[in-house]
Coordinates of C-alpha atoms in Angstrom, one line a residue:
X2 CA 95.8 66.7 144.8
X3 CA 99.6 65.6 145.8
X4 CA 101.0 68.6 144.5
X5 CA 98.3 71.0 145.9
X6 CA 99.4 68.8 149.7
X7 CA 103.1 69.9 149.5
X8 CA 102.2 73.3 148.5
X9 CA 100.4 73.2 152.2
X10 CA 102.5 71.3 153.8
X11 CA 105.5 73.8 152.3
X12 CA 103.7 76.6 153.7
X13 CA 103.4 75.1 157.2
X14 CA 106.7 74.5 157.3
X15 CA 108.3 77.3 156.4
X16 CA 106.0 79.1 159.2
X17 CA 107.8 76.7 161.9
X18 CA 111.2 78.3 161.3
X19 CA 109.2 81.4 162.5
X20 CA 108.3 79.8 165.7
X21 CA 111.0 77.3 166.1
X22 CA 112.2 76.4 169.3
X23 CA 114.7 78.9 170.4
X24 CA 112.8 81.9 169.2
X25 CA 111.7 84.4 171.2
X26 CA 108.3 83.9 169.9
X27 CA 108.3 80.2 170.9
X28 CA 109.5 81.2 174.0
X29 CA 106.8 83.0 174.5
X30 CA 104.0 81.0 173.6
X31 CA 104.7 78.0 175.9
X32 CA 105.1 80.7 178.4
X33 CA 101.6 81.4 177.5
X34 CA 100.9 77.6 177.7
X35 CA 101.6 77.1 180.8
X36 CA 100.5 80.1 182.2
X37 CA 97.2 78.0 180.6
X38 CA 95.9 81.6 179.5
X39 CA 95.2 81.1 175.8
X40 CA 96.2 83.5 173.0
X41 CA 95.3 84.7 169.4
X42 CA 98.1 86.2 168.0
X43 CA 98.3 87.1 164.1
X44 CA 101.7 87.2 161.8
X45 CA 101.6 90.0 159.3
X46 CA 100.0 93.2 159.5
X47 CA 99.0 94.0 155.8
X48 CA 95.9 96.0 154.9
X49 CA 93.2 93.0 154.3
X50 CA 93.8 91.5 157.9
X51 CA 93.9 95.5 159.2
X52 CA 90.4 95.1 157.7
X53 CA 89.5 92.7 160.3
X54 CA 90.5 94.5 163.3
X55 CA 88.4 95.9 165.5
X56 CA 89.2 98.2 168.7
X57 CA 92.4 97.2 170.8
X58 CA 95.3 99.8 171.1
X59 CA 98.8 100.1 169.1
X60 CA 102.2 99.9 171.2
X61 CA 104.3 98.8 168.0
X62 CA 106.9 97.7 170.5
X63 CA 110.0 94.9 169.9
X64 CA 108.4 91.6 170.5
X65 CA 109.6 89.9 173.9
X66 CA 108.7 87.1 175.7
X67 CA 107.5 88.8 179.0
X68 CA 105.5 91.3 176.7
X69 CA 104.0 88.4 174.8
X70 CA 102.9 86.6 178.0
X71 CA 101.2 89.7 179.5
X72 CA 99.4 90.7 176.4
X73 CA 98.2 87.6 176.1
X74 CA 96.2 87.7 179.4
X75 CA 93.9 89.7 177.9
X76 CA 90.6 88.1 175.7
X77 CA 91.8 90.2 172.6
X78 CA 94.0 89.2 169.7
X79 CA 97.6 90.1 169.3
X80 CA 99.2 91.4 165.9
X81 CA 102.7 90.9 165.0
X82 CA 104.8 92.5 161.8
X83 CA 105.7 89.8 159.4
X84 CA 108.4 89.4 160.5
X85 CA 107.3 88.6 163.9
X86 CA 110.2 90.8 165.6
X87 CA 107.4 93.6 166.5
X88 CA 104.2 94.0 168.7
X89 CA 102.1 96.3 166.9
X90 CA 98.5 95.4 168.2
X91 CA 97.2 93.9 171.5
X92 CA 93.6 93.1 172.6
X93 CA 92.1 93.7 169.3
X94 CA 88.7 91.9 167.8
X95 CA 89.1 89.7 165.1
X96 CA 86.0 89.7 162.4
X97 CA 86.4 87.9 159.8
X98 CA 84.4 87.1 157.1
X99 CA 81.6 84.1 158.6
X100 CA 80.4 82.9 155.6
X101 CA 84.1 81.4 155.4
X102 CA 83.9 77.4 156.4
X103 CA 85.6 76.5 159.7
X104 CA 86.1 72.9 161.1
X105 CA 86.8 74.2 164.6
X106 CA 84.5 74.4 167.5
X107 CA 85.8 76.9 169.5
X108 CA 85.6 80.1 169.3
X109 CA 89.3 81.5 169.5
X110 CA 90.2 78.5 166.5
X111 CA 87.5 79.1 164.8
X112 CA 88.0 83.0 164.4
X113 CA 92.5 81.7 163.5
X114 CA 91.1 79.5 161.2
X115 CA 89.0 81.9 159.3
X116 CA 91.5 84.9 159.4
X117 CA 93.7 82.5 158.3
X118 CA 91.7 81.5 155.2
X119 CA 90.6 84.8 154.6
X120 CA 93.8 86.3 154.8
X121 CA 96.6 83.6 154.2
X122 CA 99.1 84.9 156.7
X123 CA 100.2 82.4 159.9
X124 CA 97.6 82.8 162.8
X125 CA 98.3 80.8 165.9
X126 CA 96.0 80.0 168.4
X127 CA 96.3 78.7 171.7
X128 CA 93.7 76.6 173.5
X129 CA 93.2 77.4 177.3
X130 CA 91.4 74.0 178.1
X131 CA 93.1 72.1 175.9
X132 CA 96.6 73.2 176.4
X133 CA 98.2 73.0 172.5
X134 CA 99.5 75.6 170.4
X135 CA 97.7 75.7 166.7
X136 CA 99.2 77.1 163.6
X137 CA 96.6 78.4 161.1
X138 CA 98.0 79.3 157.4
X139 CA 95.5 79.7 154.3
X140 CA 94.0 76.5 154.3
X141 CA 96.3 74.5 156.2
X142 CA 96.5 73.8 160.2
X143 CA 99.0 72.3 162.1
X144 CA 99.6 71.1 166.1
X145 CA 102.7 72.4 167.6
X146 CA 104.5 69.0 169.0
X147 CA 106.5 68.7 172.5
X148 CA 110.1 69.1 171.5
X149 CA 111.0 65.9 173.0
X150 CA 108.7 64.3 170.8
X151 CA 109.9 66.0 167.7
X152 CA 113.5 65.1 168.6
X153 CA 112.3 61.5 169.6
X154 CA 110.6 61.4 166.1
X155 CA 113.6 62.8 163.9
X156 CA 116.5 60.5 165.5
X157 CA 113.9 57.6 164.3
X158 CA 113.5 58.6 160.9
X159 CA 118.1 59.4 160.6
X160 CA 117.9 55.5 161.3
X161 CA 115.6 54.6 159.0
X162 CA 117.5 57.1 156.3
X163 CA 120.7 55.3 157.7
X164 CA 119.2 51.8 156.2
X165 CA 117.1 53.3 153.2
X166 CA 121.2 54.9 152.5
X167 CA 122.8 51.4 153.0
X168 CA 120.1 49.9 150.7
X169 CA 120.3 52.9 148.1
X170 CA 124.2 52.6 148.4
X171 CA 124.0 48.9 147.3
X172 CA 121.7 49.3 143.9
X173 CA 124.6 52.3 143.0
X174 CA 127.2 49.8 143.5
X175 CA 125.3 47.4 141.1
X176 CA 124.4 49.5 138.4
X177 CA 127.7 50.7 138.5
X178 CA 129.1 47.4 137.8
X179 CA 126.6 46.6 135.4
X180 CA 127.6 49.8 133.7
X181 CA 131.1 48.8 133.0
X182 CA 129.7 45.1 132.3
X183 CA 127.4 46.5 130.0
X184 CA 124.8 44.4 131.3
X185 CA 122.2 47.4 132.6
X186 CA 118.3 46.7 132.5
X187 CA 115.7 48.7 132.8
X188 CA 114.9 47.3 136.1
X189 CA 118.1 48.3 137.4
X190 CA 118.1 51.7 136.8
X191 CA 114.5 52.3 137.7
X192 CA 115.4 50.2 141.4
X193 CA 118.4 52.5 141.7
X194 CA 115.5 55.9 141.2
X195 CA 112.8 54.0 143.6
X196 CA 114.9 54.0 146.0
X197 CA 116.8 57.2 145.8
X198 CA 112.9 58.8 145.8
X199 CA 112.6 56.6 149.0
X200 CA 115.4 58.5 150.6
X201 CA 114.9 61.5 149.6
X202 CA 111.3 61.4 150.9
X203 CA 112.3 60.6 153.8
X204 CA 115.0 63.4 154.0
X205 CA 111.8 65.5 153.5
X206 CA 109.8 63.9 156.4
X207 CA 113.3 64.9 158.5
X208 CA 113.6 68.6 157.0
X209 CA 110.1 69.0 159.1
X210 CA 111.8 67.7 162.0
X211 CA 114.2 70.3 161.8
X212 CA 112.4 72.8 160.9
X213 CA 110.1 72.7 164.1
X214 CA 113.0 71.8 166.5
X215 CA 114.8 74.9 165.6
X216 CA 118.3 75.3 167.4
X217 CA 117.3 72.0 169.2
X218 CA 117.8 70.0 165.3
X219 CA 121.7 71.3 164.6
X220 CA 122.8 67.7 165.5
X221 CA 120.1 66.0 163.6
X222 CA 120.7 68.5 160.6
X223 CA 124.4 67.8 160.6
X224 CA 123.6 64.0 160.8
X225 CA 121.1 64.4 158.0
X226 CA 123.9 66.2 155.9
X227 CA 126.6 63.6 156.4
X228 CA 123.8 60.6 155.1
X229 CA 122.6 62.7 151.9
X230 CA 126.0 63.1 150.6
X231 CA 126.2 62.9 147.0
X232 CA 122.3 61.6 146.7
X233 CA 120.9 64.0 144.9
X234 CA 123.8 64.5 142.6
X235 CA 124.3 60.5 141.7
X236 CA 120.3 60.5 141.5
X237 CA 120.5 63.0 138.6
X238 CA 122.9 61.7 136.8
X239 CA 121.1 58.4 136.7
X240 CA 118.3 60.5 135.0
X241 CA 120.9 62.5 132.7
X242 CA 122.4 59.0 131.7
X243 CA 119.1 57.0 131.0
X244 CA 116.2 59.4 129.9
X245 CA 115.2 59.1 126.4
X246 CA 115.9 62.1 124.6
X247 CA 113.7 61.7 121.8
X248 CA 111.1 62.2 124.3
X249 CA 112.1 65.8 125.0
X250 CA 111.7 65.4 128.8
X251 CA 114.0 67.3 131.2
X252 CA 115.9 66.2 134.5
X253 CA 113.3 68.6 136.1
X254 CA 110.3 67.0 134.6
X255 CA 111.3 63.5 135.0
X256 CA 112.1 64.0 138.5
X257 CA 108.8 65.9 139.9
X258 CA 106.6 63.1 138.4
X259 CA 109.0 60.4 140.0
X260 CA 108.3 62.5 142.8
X261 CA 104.6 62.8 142.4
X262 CA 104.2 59.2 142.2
X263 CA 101.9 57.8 145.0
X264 CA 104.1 55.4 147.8
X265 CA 102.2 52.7 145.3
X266 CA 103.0 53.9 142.4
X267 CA 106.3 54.1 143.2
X268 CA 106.4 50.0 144.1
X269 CA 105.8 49.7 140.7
X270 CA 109.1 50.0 138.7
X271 CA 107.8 50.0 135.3
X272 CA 105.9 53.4 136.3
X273 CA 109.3 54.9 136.6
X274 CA 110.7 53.4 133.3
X275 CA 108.2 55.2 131.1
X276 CA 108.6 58.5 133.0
X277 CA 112.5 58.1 131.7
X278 CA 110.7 57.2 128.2
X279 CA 110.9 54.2 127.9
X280 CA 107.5 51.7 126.1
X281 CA 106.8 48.4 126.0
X282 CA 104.7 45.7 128.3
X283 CA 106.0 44.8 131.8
X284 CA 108.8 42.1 131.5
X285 CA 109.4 43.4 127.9
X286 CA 110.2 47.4 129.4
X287 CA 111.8 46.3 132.5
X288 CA 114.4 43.2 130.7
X289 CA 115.5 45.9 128.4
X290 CA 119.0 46.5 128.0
X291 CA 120.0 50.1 128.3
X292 CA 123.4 52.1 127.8
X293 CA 124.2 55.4 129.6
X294 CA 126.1 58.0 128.7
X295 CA 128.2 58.0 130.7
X296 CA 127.6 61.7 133.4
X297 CA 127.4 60.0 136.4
X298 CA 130.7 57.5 136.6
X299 CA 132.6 60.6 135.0
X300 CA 131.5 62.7 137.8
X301 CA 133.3 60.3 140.3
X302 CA 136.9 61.0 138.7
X303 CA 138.2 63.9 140.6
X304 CA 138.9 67.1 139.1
X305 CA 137.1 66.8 136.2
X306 CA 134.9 70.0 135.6
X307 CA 131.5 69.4 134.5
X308 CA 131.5 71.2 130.9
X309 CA 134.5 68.9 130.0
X310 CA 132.5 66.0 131.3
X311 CA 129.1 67.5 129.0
X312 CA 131.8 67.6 125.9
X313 CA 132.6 64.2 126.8
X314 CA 129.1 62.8 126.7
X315 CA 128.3 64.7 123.6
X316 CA 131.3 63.7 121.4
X317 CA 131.0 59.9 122.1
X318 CA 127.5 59.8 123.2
X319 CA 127.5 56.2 125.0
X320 CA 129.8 55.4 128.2
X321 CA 130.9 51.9 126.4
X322 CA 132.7 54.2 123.9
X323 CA 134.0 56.4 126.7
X324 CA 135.4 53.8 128.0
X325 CA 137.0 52.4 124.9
X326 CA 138.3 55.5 123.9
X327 CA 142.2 55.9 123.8
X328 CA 144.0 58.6 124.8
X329 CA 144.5 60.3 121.6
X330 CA 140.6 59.9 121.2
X331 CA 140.0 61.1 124.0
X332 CA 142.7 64.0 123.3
X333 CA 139.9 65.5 120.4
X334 CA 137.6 66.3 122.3
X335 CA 137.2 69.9 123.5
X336 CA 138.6 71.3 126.1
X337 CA 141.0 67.9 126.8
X338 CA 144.8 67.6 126.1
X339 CA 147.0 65.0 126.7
X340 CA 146.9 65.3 130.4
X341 CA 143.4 65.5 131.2
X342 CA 142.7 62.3 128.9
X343 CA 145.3 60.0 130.5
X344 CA 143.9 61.5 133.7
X345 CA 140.7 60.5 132.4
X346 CA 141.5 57.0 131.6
X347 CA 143.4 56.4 134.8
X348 CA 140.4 57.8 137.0
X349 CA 137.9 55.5 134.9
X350 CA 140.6 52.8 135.7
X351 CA 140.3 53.4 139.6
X352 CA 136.8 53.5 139.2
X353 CA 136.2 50.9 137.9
X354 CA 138.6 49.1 140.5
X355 CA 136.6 50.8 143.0
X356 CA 133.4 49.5 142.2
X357 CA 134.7 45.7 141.9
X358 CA 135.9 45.8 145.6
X359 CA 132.7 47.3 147.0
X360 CA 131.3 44.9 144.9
X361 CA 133.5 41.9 146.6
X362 CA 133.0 43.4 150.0
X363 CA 128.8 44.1 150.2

């Protein structure tokens, strides 16, 4: 049920780029809005929802937003190309099939909901009495929000992802430490994955945002793009590092089911240790001392590719032993001379400096 949600709410929202503010298709319908003159206007012109068409005439003219509004003040649907860039029908009747359930009342939304079901392409409809544009795709629906709102809404959610950051930022500091310690439970690797999951979902509740606002979300996007630095990255490394490979489970895997977990779910933090693989009774999993391998505090040494980082990892195998290693150790592995271990042992070095004064200073 999750999954089959975000494979409508995907669809939704890749329709709003469509119609994002900025567009002369949005500019067109809230033309249309406040000329309070309603519309049925169709995205996609392929042969089933040609099937549905009845009378009307073809101008297969470029879409504009005085051509829009006109058209529209007639009782008859409007078909666009896919790509919405062209007018191709205007004043048409819409039949769809009736047999097809619709939760709308009136008539205009019911007959967008139904081609919309029937069909699967975008179908918007918008409401003369009750003044609100409508987006219709498959099974999904969606209201059209005042831009102010939308904007109101996304620099809400940056702060919250500014805090959710801070707190993320803190458990990476941690397990870092606890890394070098090594001192790592459980617990604190599955606390550092809750709450990278709680970021990220609220990065996606922010990608909507920008979706709908169009040219109207560059500052919000740039924003977003500055706070998610590195998140996804550190987030699978932690996964790289701790998953139990004897399990056979992938970084893909293990990360859609952390992300399929219900906001619940994801409270619990032993749910997220025997995604990674790991068995055993509550205290018992999460008290368990665990030993990475060492992908994600290599990654932080600059210059250091990632397939000499991968030969790395698989010649010693745990990040203790990394960090034992001497030079000449570190010199057999593939791919490393002399220079690239001592830079290797110096960058661990400042590292591991690094992490005691963020340590000191939160």
């Amino acid at each position: 049920m999750v999954r089959e949600d975000k494979i409508k709410e995907e669809g939704i929202m890749a329709s709003m780029k469509i119609l994002a503010p900025g567009t002369s298709l949005r500019e067109g319908l809230e033309n249309v809005l406040r000329a309070k003159t309603g519309a049925l206007i169709v995205i996609g012109d392929n042969e089933e929802v040609m099937n549905l068409v009845d009378g009307g005439f073809y101008i297969n003219v470029d879409l504009s937003t005085a051509y829009l509004y006109e058209l529209a003040k007639m009782d008859g649907a409007i078909i666009l190309t896919s790509d919405a860039k062209k007018i191709l029908y205007a004043n048409t009747q819409l039949i769809p099939d009736p047999s097809i359930p619709s939760s709308e009342t009136g008539i205009r939304h019911r007959t967008a909901e139904r081609v919309a079901r029937q069909t699967g392409l975008i179908v918007i409809s918008i409401s003369q009495r009750r003044n609100i544009i409508t987006i219709y795709k498959g099974y999904s629906k969606y209201i059209v929000q005042d831009t102010n709102k939308i904007l109101n809404k996304a620099n809400q959610a940056i702060q919250t992802l500014e805090k959710y950051r801070k707190v993320l930022d803190q458990a990476m500091i941690n397990l870092s430490g606890l890394e070098f310690e090594d001192l790592v439970t459980i617990h604190d690797v599955a606390t550092v994955l809750q709450r990278t999951e709680m970021v990220m979902r609220i990065v996606s509740e922010i990608d909507k945002y920008i979706s709908e606002l169009g040219n109207e979300g560059r500052l919000v996007n740039m924003q977003l793009e500055e706070l998610l630095a590195n998140v996804r990255e550190d987030g699978k490394h932690v996964i790289e590092d701790y998953r139990v490979q004897s399990e056979d489970l992938e970084y893909i895997q293990i990360s859609r089911q952390i992300k399929n977990l219900s906001s619940e779910e994801l409270l619990d933090l032993s749910n997220i240790g025997k995604i990674l693989g790991y068995h055993g009774g509550l205290n018992v999993l999460l008290d368990t001392l665990v030993s990475p391998r060492g992908y994600r505090i290599l990654s932080k040494i600059p210059r250091l590719p990632a397939a000499v980082i991968q030969n790395v990892v698989d010649h010693f195998k745990d990040f203790q032993k990394i960090l034992k290693a001497s030079i000449e150790e570190l010199d057999d592995v593939e791919g490393i001379g002399e220079i690239r271990a001592r830079a290797i042992k110096e960058g661990l070095r400042r590292v591991q400096e690094q992490v005691l004064l963020d340590r000191h200073i939160r």
